[in-house]
Amino acid sequence: MIEPCRFPPDFVWGTATAALQIEGAADLDGKGPSIWDDFCRRFPERIHERSHPEVACDHYHRWAEDVGWMRRLGHSGYRFSLSWPRLLPQGRGAVNQAGLDFYDRLVDALLEQGIAPNVTLYHWDLPLALQSWENPEILEAWLEYAELCFRHFGDRVKLWSTLNEPGWSTMHGYLTGLHPPCQRDPRRALQVAHNLLWAHSRAVALYHRIWGRPEPGQGIGIALNLSPVHPASDSPQDAEAARLADGLLNRWFLEPVLLGRYPEEVLEFLRACGSAPRGHLDFAEPASQGGSAADSNPTVDWLGVNYYLPHHATADAPTTDFHLNISGDPQEASRFSIQGLFRFVQNPRGRYTDWNWEVDPDSLHEILLRIRDLRRLPVYVTENGIGLPDRLCEGQVEDSSRIAYVTGHLQAVHRAMQEGVDVRGYYMWSLMDNFSWLNGYRKRYGLLYVDRQTLQRTPKRSASWFAELARTGVLHGPEPASPS
Ligand code: NOJ
């Protein structure tokens, strides 16, 4: 028998969701359109089965039932995002009272059930009125929005994150062009990544000015998508390609939020290509904005790690080419290649999902140790989970591969904790099947199965398994294979 992993009694067990992916009510009660609402309306053919988030899981109306499910599934925490265009339909200016009321009801219901809210300000649904993170007005609008949320909810919400996966949203919004605003320009992508990181750091400073320094394990952080990049072969060229990809996709985001500065080596590389972003590149708080020596480098109180898969890089990148498998047909290969720099390839020894995402818990362990070595601080796994084409048969969803996936990743988390990483909680993606961006609704991630006709929620086998884990804090390993 493999020894069970015992998690500390105050470890946070929960799930994560995002406003656009579950709420629906896209035009209801004064909500303004987001860039994603607009994209899905204008380019339905770019989304699997022409799905859209107009109704999504109708969480806007079913929130009370959903909080009930969280209680039954043993949640002590729940990570969700606020919809900026529901609160400020024009991005700034007039506040939508119905939006505040909706989130007030949700936060209060969570607290009544002993579920600590972990609130993300921005999970990709930019108000359409603001158009883009290149807009010169965006920083002011963002800080007005952040201040509204911090002041209104901050007495009850003790865990905040600024942005969800700025790396992924910039990469697909401005480099591959697959997400809105559908741009394909590496220089603009780097500028937007910087605008996001700068906006993040200003919001961290603002939060601390309003609410002061938090208790350990509380306060303000960010959820980064982190994927280790391994060289595809032993060649020095592939090692260099992997180092570059890692610098641009991981270190470029990790080091500013943890240390308050960009990685010098990556900055040098970008300067040499004439692609370094413009603006304050050192993240120190300008004195004119109330900066003082004490908070001149606003870095996070905790770090959120969204982890799904690793990458394998080769230097052999003859073209620039991007493609995402959104069908769930394993024959449809994803491609990510930047001419002359690096290309991601499949791991011949890897295990893959139907959407060609590699399953590799060791890479989560690796990322957690890297964070420990950069800065010791509280860490939450803010997302981790597996997308499967689950089916409901006679009232049951048999998703043993989800249980195996989460077991393997939690074992990696536990190992990292024993090696000194201060992991405080695990939010599984996701509470329920939801609108999975370009993948539409076929790629299911939930503990709860959502019927697309009736929107009825049915707990999958993983749901009762997760509830028991959250209740006991004890993770049993997979049963050993019987000797043949
Ligand atoms: C990360 C994103 O934050 C979330 O919105 C998404 O649905 C999951 N990845 C799964 O793809």
PDB file of N, CA and C in Angstrom, residues 18 121 125 318:
ATOM      1  N   ALA A  18     -15.071  30.842 -13.267  1.00  0.00           N
ATOM      2  CA  ALA A  18     -14.900  32.225 -13.732  1.00  0.00           C
ATOM      3  C   ALA A  18     -16.259  32.738 -14.194  1.00  0.00           C
ATOM      4  N   LEU A 121     -10.243  39.508  -9.770  1.00  0.00           N
ATOM      5  CA  LEU A 121     -10.826  40.708 -10.375  1.00  0.00           C
ATOM      6  C   LEU A 121     -11.021  40.549 -11.879  1.00  0.00           C
ATOM      7  N   ASP A 125     -12.754  38.736 -19.145  1.00  0.00           N
ATOM      8  CA  ASP A 125     -13.967  39.329 -19.717  1.00  0.00           C
ATOM      9  C   ASP A 125     -13.908  40.852 -19.631  1.00  0.00           C
ATOM     10  N   PRO A 318      10.920  26.218 -38.087  1.00  0.00           N
ATOM     11  CA  PRO A 318      11.071  26.875 -39.387  1.00  0.00           C
ATOM     12  C   PRO A 318       9.975  27.903 -39.706  1.00  0.00           C
TER      13      PRO A 318
END
